[in-house]
Amino acid sequence: FLPFFVAGMIVKPHHLARLRARTARWLGAGVLVAGLAAVVLLRDDLRKGLFTLDLSYDAMGLSPAGGIAVRVLVLVTGAVGTVAVLALAPATRQWWTYVGQQTMYVYILHAVLINCVRHLDWPDFSGTAPFVGVVLPLIAVAMTLLLASRPVVAATRWLVEPPLVHMLVDPDRARPEGQDASARRRSGSR
């Protein structure tokens, strides 16, 4: 899912301007309804490994060409779904905006929580309808809110966003042409 995080880092508000049109919003809603219908109709044929991209083509019962086609289809479908969600997202700040800004924390830290739960000796409720349809989504929302909360973000910033800029950016190359450090300090820019 790294391509989606990279896209989120490079896409700017002006790139999303077309998604604010009423037509784009209706199309986005249609895409999400169609996606939900497809998941319901194909639920017995869909395996987690198709979406996590962690199974070999052979393990999925696919030829190399079929495996590549399926992975490309999954990534394209994910991209279309992401654009559909963005088309429906409000352009103004909402109470959940902060949560959306912390998705990298949720993405990285949720694995820790899930692996802890896997090692507990709890019964497996994953196949029961009320669990999958109601309880699991509620747990997912609660976990997202917890992992995106200010205390968790503050406590784990060193892990998720380590201060490595000095190792990645050469200060001499980062300067605008013809401007030295003392000139930047005088002008107030850094």
PDB file of C-alpha atoms in Angstrom:
ATOM      1  CA  PHE A   1       0.000   0.000   0.000  1.00  0.00           C
ATOM      2  CA  LEU A   2       3.074   2.199  -0.151  1.00  0.00           C
ATOM      3  CA  PRO A   3       2.017   3.687  -3.527  1.00  0.00           C
ATOM      4  CA  PHE A   4      -1.017   5.264  -1.842  1.00  0.00           C
ATOM      5  CA  PHE A   5       1.060   6.851   0.911  1.00  0.00           C
ATOM      6  CA  VAL A   6       3.526   8.192  -1.645  1.00  0.00           C
ATOM      7  CA  ALA A   7       0.638   9.590  -3.686  1.00  0.00           C
ATOM      8  CA  GLY A   8      -0.709  11.220  -0.524  1.00  0.00           C
ATOM      9  CA  MET A   9       2.640  12.902   0.037  1.00  0.00           C
ATOM     10  CA  ILE A  10       2.959  14.323  -3.471  1.00  0.00           C
ATOM     11  CA  VAL A  11      -0.650  15.231  -4.318  1.00  0.00           C
ATOM     12  CA  LYS A  12      -1.439  18.886  -3.654  1.00  0.00           C
ATOM     13  CA  PRO A  13      -4.834  20.561  -3.184  1.00  0.00           C
ATOM     14  CA  HIS A  14      -4.909  21.856  -6.757  1.00  0.00           C
ATOM     15  CA  HIS A  15      -4.612  18.260  -8.007  1.00  0.00           C
ATOM     16  CA  LEU A  16      -7.826  17.416  -6.160  1.00  0.00           C
ATOM     17  CA  ALA A  17      -9.814  20.433  -7.367  1.00  0.00           C
ATOM     18  CA  ARG A  18     -11.655  18.446 -10.059  1.00  0.00           C
ATOM     19  CA  LEU A  19     -12.935  16.052  -7.397  1.00  0.00           C
ATOM     20  CA  ARG A  20     -14.990  18.880  -5.862  1.00  0.00           C
ATOM     21  CA  ALA A  21     -17.416  18.965  -8.814  1.00  0.00           C
ATOM     22  CA  ARG A  22     -20.892  17.553  -8.232  1.00  0.00           C
ATOM     23  CA  THR A  23     -20.418  15.054 -11.077  1.00  0.00           C
ATOM     24  CA  ALA A  24     -17.216  13.724  -9.490  1.00  0.00           C
ATOM     25  CA  ARG A  25     -19.008  13.292  -6.168  1.00  0.00           C
ATOM     26  CA  TRP A  26     -21.832  11.304  -7.788  1.00  0.00           C
ATOM     27  CA  LEU A  27     -19.316   9.174  -9.683  1.00  0.00           C
ATOM     28  CA  GLY A  28     -17.375   8.599  -6.458  1.00  0.00           C
ATOM     29  CA  ALA A  29     -20.515   7.456  -4.668  1.00  0.00           C
ATOM     30  CA  GLY A  30     -21.354   5.148  -7.572  1.00  0.00           C
ATOM     31  CA  VAL A  31     -17.870   3.643  -7.568  1.00  0.00           C
ATOM     32  CA  LEU A  32     -18.054   2.930  -3.829  1.00  0.00           C
ATOM     33  CA  VAL A  33     -21.537   1.379  -4.087  1.00  0.00           C
ATOM     34  CA  ALA A  34     -20.357  -0.774  -7.015  1.00  0.00           C
ATOM     35  CA  GLY A  35     -17.258  -1.763  -5.034  1.00  0.00           C
ATOM     36  CA  LEU A  36     -19.364  -2.791  -2.052  1.00  0.00           C
ATOM     37  CA  ALA A  37     -21.641  -4.825  -4.321  1.00  0.00           C
ATOM     38  CA  ALA A  38     -18.625  -6.518  -5.931  1.00  0.00           C
ATOM     39  CA  VAL A  39     -17.192  -7.443  -2.522  1.00  0.00           C
ATOM     40  CA  VAL A  40     -20.519  -8.902  -1.391  1.00  0.00           C
ATOM     41  CA  LEU A  41     -20.953 -10.892  -4.610  1.00  0.00           C
ATOM     42  CA  LEU A  42     -17.327 -12.098  -4.771  1.00  0.00           C
ATOM     43  CA  ARG A  43     -16.675 -12.555  -1.037  1.00  0.00           C
ATOM     44  CA  ASP A  44     -16.143 -16.309  -1.343  1.00  0.00           C
ATOM     45  CA  ASP A  45     -13.575 -15.871  -4.124  1.00  0.00           C
ATOM     46  CA  LEU A  46     -11.612 -13.048  -2.524  1.00  0.00           C
ATOM     47  CA  ARG A  47      -8.658 -14.002  -0.352  1.00  0.00           C
ATOM     48  CA  LYS A  48      -6.723 -11.704   1.944  1.00  0.00           C
ATOM     49  CA  GLY A  49      -3.491 -12.494   0.093  1.00  0.00           C
ATOM     50  CA  LEU A  50      -4.861 -10.819  -3.039  1.00  0.00           C
ATOM     51  CA  PHE A  51      -4.974  -7.498  -1.209  1.00  0.00           C
ATOM     52  CA  THR A  52      -1.944  -7.739   1.042  1.00  0.00           C
ATOM     53  CA  LEU A  53       0.213  -8.792  -1.923  1.00  0.00           C
ATOM     54  CA  ASP A  54       2.131 -11.173   0.327  1.00  0.00           C
ATOM     55  CA  LEU A  55       1.426 -14.473  -1.440  1.00  0.00           C
ATOM     56  CA  SER A  56       3.367 -15.835  -4.367  1.00  0.00           C
ATOM     57  CA  TYR A  57       1.547 -16.304  -7.649  1.00  0.00           C
ATOM     58  CA  ASP A  58       1.855 -20.051  -7.196  1.00  0.00           C
ATOM     59  CA  ALA A  59       0.301 -19.889  -3.712  1.00  0.00           C
ATOM     60  CA  MET A  60      -2.637 -18.003  -5.219  1.00  0.00           C
ATOM     61  CA  GLY A  61      -2.971 -20.646  -7.946  1.00  0.00           C
ATOM     62  CA  LEU A  62      -2.001 -18.206 -10.688  1.00  0.00           C
ATOM     63  CA  SER A  63       0.491 -18.221 -13.524  1.00  0.00           C
ATOM     64  CA  PRO A  64       3.089 -15.428 -13.541  1.00  0.00           C
ATOM     65  CA  ALA A  65       1.094 -13.496 -16.160  1.00  0.00           C
ATOM     66  CA  GLY A  66      -2.159 -14.044 -14.256  1.00  0.00           C
ATOM     67  CA  GLY A  67      -0.526 -13.023 -10.986  1.00  0.00           C
ATOM     68  CA  ILE A  68       0.818  -9.810 -12.479  1.00  0.00           C
ATOM     69  CA  ALA A  69      -2.599  -9.051 -13.968  1.00  0.00           C
ATOM     70  CA  VAL A  70      -4.318  -9.645 -10.610  1.00  0.00           C
ATOM     71  CA  ARG A  71      -1.836  -7.462  -8.717  1.00  0.00           C
ATOM     72  CA  VAL A  72      -2.164  -4.648 -11.239  1.00  0.00           C
ATOM     73  CA  LEU A  73      -5.962  -4.962 -11.044  1.00  0.00           C
ATOM     74  CA  VAL A  74      -5.844  -4.804  -7.221  1.00  0.00           C
ATOM     75  CA  LEU A  75      -3.641  -1.690  -7.274  1.00  0.00           C
ATOM     76  CA  VAL A  76      -5.760   0.032  -9.950  1.00  0.00           C
ATOM     77  CA  THR A  77      -8.955  -0.858  -8.062  1.00  0.00           C
ATOM     78  CA  GLY A  78      -7.412   0.551  -4.881  1.00  0.00           C
ATOM     79  CA  ALA A  79      -6.450   3.744  -6.685  1.00  0.00           C
ATOM     80  CA  VAL A  80      -9.953   4.161  -8.161  1.00  0.00           C
ATOM     81  CA  GLY A  81     -11.486   3.521  -4.727  1.00  0.00           C
ATOM     82  CA  THR A  82      -9.137   6.055  -3.157  1.00  0.00           C
ATOM     83  CA  VAL A  83     -10.116   8.696  -5.716  1.00  0.00           C
ATOM     84  CA  ALA A  84     -13.796   7.878  -5.074  1.00  0.00           C
ATOM     85  CA  VAL A  85     -13.355   8.395  -1.325  1.00  0.00           C
ATOM     86  CA  LEU A  86     -11.483  11.662  -1.956  1.00  0.00           C
ATOM     87  CA  ALA A  87     -14.325  12.849  -4.190  1.00  0.00           C
ATOM     88  CA  LEU A  88     -16.758  12.348  -1.306  1.00  0.00           C
ATOM     89  CA  ALA A  89     -14.504  13.782   1.390  1.00  0.00           C
ATOM     90  CA  PRO A  90     -15.495  17.280   2.502  1.00  0.00           C
ATOM     91  CA  ALA A  91     -13.116  20.080   1.552  1.00  0.00           C
ATOM     92  CA  THR A  92     -13.439  21.763   4.952  1.00  0.00           C
ATOM     93  CA  ARG A  93     -11.791  20.741   8.215  1.00  0.00           C
ATOM     94  CA  GLN A  94     -13.887  18.330  10.249  1.00  0.00           C
ATOM     95  CA  TRP A  95     -13.378  16.689  13.639  1.00  0.00           C
ATOM     96  CA  TRP A  96     -11.808  13.676  11.910  1.00  0.00           C
ATOM     97  CA  THR A  97      -9.306  15.715   9.861  1.00  0.00           C
ATOM     98  CA  TYR A  98      -6.598  15.200  12.488  1.00  0.00           C
ATOM     99  CA  VAL A  99      -7.128  11.427  12.300  1.00  0.00           C
ATOM    100  CA  GLY A 100      -6.671  11.546   8.536  1.00  0.00           C
ATOM    101  CA  GLN A 101      -3.398  13.427   8.967  1.00  0.00           C
ATOM    102  CA  GLN A 102      -2.064  10.636  11.183  1.00  0.00           C
ATOM    103  CA  THR A 103      -2.696   7.665   8.881  1.00  0.00           C
ATOM    104  CA  MET A 104       0.988   6.745   8.729  1.00  0.00           C
ATOM    105  CA  TYR A 105       0.871   6.159  12.497  1.00  0.00           C
ATOM    106  CA  VAL A 106      -2.213   3.962  12.126  1.00  0.00           C
ATOM    107  CA  TYR A 107      -0.645   2.085   9.207  1.00  0.00           C
ATOM    108  CA  ILE A 108       2.600   1.338  11.023  1.00  0.00           C
ATOM    109  CA  LEU A 109       1.353   0.832  14.583  1.00  0.00           C
ATOM    110  CA  HIS A 110      -1.735  -1.291  13.896  1.00  0.00           C
ATOM    111  CA  ALA A 111       0.493  -4.279  13.149  1.00  0.00           C
ATOM    112  CA  VAL A 112       1.815  -4.160  16.717  1.00  0.00           C
ATOM    113  CA  LEU A 113      -1.698  -4.305  18.167  1.00  0.00           C
ATOM    114  CA  ILE A 114      -2.868  -7.013  15.807  1.00  0.00           C
ATOM    115  CA  ASN A 115       0.164  -9.193  16.509  1.00  0.00           C
ATOM    116  CA  CYS A 116      -0.384  -8.796  20.267  1.00  0.00           C
ATOM    117  CA  VAL A 117      -3.999  -9.925  19.879  1.00  0.00           C
ATOM    118  CA  ARG A 118      -2.930 -12.890  17.731  1.00  0.00           C
ATOM    119  CA  HIS A 119      -0.754 -14.160  20.595  1.00  0.00           C
ATOM    120  CA  LEU A 120      -3.591 -14.029  23.116  1.00  0.00           C
ATOM    121  CA  ASP A 121      -5.576 -17.175  23.674  1.00  0.00           C
ATOM    122  CA  TRP A 122      -8.905 -15.697  22.593  1.00  0.00           C
ATOM    123  CA  PRO A 123     -11.529 -17.706  20.705  1.00  0.00           C
ATOM    124  CA  ASP A 124     -11.688 -17.149  16.955  1.00  0.00           C
ATOM    125  CA  PHE A 125     -14.815 -15.125  16.200  1.00  0.00           C
ATOM    126  CA  SER A 126     -13.733 -14.163  12.700  1.00  0.00           C
ATOM    127  CA  GLY A 127     -16.220 -16.420  10.919  1.00  0.00           C
ATOM    128  CA  THR A 128     -19.344 -15.297  12.762  1.00  0.00           C
ATOM    129  CA  ALA A 129     -21.623 -12.827  10.996  1.00  0.00           C
ATOM    130  CA  PRO A 130     -22.198 -10.355  13.859  1.00  0.00           C
ATOM    131  CA  PHE A 131     -18.466 -10.183  14.503  1.00  0.00           C
ATOM    132  CA  VAL A 132     -17.493  -9.547  10.900  1.00  0.00           C
ATOM    133  CA  GLY A 133     -20.363  -7.187  10.103  1.00  0.00           C
ATOM    134  CA  VAL A 134     -20.621  -5.129  13.297  1.00  0.00           C
ATOM    135  CA  VAL A 135     -17.996  -5.791  15.940  1.00  0.00           C
ATOM    136  CA  LEU A 136     -14.904  -5.909  13.717  1.00  0.00           C
ATOM    137  CA  PRO A 137     -15.626  -2.546  12.038  1.00  0.00           C
ATOM    138  CA  LEU A 138     -16.227  -0.972  15.471  1.00  0.00           C
ATOM    139  CA  ILE A 139     -12.928  -2.383  16.723  1.00  0.00           C
ATOM    140  CA  ALA A 140     -11.194  -1.041  13.599  1.00  0.00           C
ATOM    141  CA  VAL A 141     -12.619   2.458  14.142  1.00  0.00           C
ATOM    142  CA  ALA A 142     -11.666   2.419  17.833  1.00  0.00           C
ATOM    143  CA  MET A 143      -8.152   1.213  16.994  1.00  0.00           C
ATOM    144  CA  THR A 144      -7.784   3.928  14.341  1.00  0.00           C
ATOM    145  CA  LEU A 145      -8.890   6.643  16.764  1.00  0.00           C
ATOM    146  CA  LEU A 146      -6.525   5.322  19.428  1.00  0.00           C
ATOM    147  CA  LEU A 147      -3.490   5.075  17.145  1.00  0.00           C
ATOM    148  CA  ALA A 148      -4.118   8.531  15.658  1.00  0.00           C
ATOM    149  CA  SER A 149      -4.648  10.157  19.056  1.00  0.00           C
ATOM    150  CA  ARG A 150      -2.329  12.951  20.128  1.00  0.00           C
ATOM    151  CA  PRO A 151      -0.776  10.977  23.034  1.00  0.00           C
ATOM    152  CA  VAL A 152       0.065   7.971  20.837  1.00  0.00           C
ATOM    153  CA  VAL A 153       1.420  10.188  18.058  1.00  0.00           C
ATOM    154  CA  ALA A 154       3.558  12.126  20.545  1.00  0.00           C
ATOM    155  CA  ALA A 155       4.891   8.935  22.157  1.00  0.00           C
ATOM    156  CA  THR A 156       5.752   7.214  18.865  1.00  0.00           C
ATOM    157  CA  ARG A 157       6.865  10.124  16.657  1.00  0.00           C
ATOM    158  CA  TRP A 158      10.517   9.022  17.064  1.00  0.00           C
ATOM    159  CA  LEU A 159       9.597   5.675  15.483  1.00  0.00           C
ATOM    160  CA  VAL A 160       7.184   6.747  12.745  1.00  0.00           C
ATOM    161  CA  GLU A 161       8.862  10.030  11.788  1.00  0.00           C
ATOM    162  CA  PRO A 162      12.467   9.705  12.920  1.00  0.00           C
ATOM    163  CA  PRO A 163      14.476  12.937  12.735  1.00  0.00           C
ATOM    164  CA  LEU A 164      16.658  11.885   9.820  1.00  0.00           C
ATOM    165  CA  VAL A 165      16.490  15.032   7.684  1.00  0.00           C
ATOM    166  CA  HIS A 166      20.105  15.913   8.509  1.00  0.00           C
ATOM    167  CA  MET A 167      21.138  12.505   7.158  1.00  0.00           C
ATOM    168  CA  LEU A 168      19.059  12.746   3.985  1.00  0.00           C
ATOM    169  CA  VAL A 169      19.451  16.374   2.898  1.00  0.00           C
ATOM    170  CA  ASP A 170      22.763  18.055   2.147  1.00  0.00           C
ATOM    171  CA  PRO A 171      22.401  21.568   3.657  1.00  0.00           C
ATOM    172  CA  ASP A 172      24.595  23.078   0.916  1.00  0.00           C
ATOM    173  CA  ARG A 173      22.389  21.663  -1.844  1.00  0.00           C
ATOM    174  CA  ALA A 174      19.161  22.679  -0.070  1.00  0.00           C
ATOM    175  CA  ARG A 175      20.037  26.387  -0.204  1.00  0.00           C
ATOM    176  CA  PRO A 176      18.446  28.541  -2.888  1.00  0.00           C
ATOM    177  CA  GLU A 177      20.941  29.619  -5.540  1.00  0.00           C
ATOM    178  CA  GLY A 178      23.141  32.503  -4.383  1.00  0.00           C
ATOM    179  CA  GLN A 179      21.873  32.586  -0.801  1.00  0.00           C
ATOM    180  CA  ASP A 180      24.085  31.580   2.074  1.00  0.00           C
ATOM    181  CA  ALA A 181      23.003  30.699   5.626  1.00  0.00           C
ATOM    182  CA  SER A 182      23.599  34.212   7.025  1.00  0.00           C
ATOM    183  CA  ALA A 183      21.464  35.766   4.291  1.00  0.00           C
ATOM    184  CA  ARG A 184      18.656  33.306   5.041  1.00  0.00           C
ATOM    185  CA  ARG A 185      18.813  34.166   8.761  1.00  0.00           C
ATOM    186  CA  ARG A 186      18.583  37.896   7.988  1.00  0.00           C
ATOM    187  CA  SER A 187      15.611  37.357   5.681  1.00  0.00           C
ATOM    188  CA  GLY A 188      13.855  35.146   8.237  1.00  0.00           C
ATOM    189  CA  SER A 189      13.751  32.028   6.037  1.00  0.00           C
ATOM    190  CA  ARG A 190      15.350  28.744   6.994  1.00  0.00           C
TER     191      ARG A 190
END
